[in-house]
Short mmCIF file of C-alpha atoms in Angstrom, two decimals:
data_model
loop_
_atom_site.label_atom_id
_atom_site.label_comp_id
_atom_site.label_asym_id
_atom_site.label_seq_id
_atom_site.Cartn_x
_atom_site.Cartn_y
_atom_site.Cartn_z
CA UNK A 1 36.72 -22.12 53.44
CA UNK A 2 33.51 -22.85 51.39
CA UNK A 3 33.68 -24.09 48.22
CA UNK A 4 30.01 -22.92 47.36
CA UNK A 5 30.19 -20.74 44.38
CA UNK A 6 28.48 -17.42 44.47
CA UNK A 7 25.69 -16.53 42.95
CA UNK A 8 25.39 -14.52 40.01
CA UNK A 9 23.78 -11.02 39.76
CA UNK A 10 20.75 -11.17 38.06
CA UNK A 11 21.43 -7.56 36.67
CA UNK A 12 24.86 -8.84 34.88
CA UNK A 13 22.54 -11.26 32.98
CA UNK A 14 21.11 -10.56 29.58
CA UNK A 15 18.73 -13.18 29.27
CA UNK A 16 17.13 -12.60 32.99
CA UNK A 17 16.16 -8.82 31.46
CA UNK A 18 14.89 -10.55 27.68
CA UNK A 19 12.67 -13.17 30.36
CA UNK A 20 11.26 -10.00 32.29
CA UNK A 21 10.78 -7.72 29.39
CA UNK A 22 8.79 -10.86 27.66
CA UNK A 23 6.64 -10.86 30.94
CA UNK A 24 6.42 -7.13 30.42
CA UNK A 25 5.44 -7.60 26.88
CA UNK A 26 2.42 -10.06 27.43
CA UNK A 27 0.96 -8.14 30.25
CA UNK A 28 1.16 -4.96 28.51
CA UNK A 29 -0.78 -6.59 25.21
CA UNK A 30 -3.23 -8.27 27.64
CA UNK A 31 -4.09 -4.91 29.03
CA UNK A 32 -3.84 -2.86 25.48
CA UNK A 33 -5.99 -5.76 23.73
CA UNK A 34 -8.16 -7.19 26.85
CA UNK A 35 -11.21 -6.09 25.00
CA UNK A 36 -10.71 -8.25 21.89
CA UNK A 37 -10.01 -11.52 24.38
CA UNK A 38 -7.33 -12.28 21.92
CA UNK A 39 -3.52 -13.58 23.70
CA UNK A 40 -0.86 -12.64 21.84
CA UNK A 41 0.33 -15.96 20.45
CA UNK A 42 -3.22 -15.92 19.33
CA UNK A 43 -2.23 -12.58 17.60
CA UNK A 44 0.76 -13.51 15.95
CA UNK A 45 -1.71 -16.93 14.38
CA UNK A 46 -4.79 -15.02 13.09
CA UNK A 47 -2.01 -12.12 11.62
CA UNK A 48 0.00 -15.31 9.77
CA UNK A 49 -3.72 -16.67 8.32
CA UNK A 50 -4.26 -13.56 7.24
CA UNK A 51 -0.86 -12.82 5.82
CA UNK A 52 -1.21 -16.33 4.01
CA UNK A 53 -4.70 -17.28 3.30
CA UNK A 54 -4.55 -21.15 3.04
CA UNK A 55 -1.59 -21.71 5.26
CA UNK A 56 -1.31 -25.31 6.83
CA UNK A 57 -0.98 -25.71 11.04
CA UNK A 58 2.76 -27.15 10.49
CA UNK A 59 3.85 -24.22 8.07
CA UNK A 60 1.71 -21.28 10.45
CA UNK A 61 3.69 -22.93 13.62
CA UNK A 62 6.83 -21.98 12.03
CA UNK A 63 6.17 -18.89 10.80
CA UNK A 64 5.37 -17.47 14.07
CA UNK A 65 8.30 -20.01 16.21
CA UNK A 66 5.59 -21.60 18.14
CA UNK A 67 5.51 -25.21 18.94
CA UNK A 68 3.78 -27.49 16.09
CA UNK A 69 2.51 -30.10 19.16
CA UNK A 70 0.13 -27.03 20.72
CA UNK A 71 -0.77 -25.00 17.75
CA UNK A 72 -3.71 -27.22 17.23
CA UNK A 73 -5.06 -25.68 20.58
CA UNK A 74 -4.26 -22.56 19.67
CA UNK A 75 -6.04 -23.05 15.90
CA UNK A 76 -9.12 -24.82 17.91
CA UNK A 77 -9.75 -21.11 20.05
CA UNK A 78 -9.83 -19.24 17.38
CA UNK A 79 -11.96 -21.82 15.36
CA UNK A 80 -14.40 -21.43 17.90
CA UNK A 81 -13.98 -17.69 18.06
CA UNK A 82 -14.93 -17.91 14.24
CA UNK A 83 -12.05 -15.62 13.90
CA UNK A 84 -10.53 -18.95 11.33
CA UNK A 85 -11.78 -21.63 9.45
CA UNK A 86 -9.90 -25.00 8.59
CA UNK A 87 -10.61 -26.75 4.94
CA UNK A 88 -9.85 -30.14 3.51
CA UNK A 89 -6.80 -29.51 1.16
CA UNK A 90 -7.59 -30.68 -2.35
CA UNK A 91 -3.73 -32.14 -2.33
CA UNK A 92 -3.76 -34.05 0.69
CA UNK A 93 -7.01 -35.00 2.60
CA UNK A 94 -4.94 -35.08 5.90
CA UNK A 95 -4.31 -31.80 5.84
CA UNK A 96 -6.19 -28.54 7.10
CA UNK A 97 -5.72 -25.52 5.28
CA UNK A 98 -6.51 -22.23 7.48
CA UNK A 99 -8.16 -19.37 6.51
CA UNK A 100 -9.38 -16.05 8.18
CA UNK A 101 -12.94 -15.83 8.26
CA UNK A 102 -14.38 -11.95 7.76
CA UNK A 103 -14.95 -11.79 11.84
CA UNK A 104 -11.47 -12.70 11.95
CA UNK A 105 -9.84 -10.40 9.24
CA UNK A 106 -12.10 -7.16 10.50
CA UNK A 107 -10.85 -8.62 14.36
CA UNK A 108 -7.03 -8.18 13.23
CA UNK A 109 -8.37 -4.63 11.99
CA UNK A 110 -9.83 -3.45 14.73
CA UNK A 111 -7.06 -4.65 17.38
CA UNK A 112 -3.97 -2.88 15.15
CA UNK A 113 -4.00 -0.12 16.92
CA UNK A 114 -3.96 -1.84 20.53
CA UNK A 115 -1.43 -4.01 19.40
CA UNK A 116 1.01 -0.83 18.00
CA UNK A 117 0.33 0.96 21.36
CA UNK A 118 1.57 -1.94 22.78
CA UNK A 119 5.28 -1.90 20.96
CA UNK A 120 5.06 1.70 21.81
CA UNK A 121 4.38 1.55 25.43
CA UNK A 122 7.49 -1.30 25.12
CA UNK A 123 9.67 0.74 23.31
CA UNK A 124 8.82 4.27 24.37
CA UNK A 125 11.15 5.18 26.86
CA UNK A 126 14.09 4.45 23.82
CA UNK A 127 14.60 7.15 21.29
CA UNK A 128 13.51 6.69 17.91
CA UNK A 129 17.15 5.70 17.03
CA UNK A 130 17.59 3.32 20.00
CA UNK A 131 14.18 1.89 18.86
CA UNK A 132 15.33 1.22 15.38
CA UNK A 133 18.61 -0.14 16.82
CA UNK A 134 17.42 -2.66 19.56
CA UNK A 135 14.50 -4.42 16.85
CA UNK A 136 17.76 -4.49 14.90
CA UNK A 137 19.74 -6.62 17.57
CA UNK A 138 17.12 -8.30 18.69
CA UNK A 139 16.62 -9.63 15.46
CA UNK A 140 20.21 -10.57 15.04
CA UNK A 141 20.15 -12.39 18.21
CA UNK A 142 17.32 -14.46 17.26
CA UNK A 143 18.22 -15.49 14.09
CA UNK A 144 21.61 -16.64 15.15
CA UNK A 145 19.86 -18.42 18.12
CA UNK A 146 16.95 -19.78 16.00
CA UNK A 147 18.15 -23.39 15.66
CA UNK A 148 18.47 -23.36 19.89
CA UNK A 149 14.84 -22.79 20.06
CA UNK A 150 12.23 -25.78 20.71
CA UNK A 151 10.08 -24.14 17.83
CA UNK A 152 12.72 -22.59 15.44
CA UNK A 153 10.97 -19.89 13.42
CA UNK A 154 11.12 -20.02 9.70
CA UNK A 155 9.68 -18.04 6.52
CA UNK A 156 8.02 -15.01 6.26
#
């Protein structure tokens, strides 16, 4: 008798359908947005800067639960994009304040409607009651799984 144990289906697993609908997610924004050249983590960045003109790197990594050791790279594209532009802060001359520059802030109006199509095309096969519902639980499940993450999310 083996004492291997069996696998598990894939199917019984939530987070194996959360990994493949995040794969779903990204390729269905890079195909909505692939005119703009803009990723989505890029997205959620330029939308925080614009949300919160002035924002430091440390305070936009959180906002948007991305890692504070990569957002620099992530700052630097759309720096050279001109879609942002960092400033000296009068407080502390170590830090970089952000800001949208007006390519940036008319860029984040003209890719709205690529990036709603997107949650649509996500969330379309749901009613508009299941919709409302699974944002809901999503957003339980994240916040009560925030500290678990490598770049907990905070603010906004």
């Amino acid at each position: 008798m083996s004492d291997v144990t069996p696998s598990l289906p894939l199917t019984d697993l939530p987070g194996h359908h959360i990994r493949r609908l995040q794969q779903i997610a990204v390729g269905l924004f890079m195909e909505e947005t692939q005119a703009f050249g803009l990723t989505p983590v890029q997205f959620a960045a330029l939308n925080a800067v614009v949300a919160h003109p002035g924002i430091d790197q440390s305070t936009l990594a959180a906002s948007i639960g991305f890692d504070t050791s990569t957002i620099g790279g992530v700052v630097d594209r759309l720096e050279a994009r001109a879609w942002v532009k960092r400033q000296v802060s009068p407080e502390d001359r170590r830090a970089r304040l952000l800001y949208a520059t007006p390519e940036g802030a008319q860029l984040l109006v003209q890719v709205r409607p690529s990036v709603l199509r997107t949650q649509q095309r996500i969330l379309g096969p749901l009613s508009e009651a299941q919709q409302q519902e699974f944002v809901s639980m999503l957003m339980v499940l994240v916040e009560a799984n925030n500290d678990a993450s490598r770049a907990p999310r905070s603010g906004e």
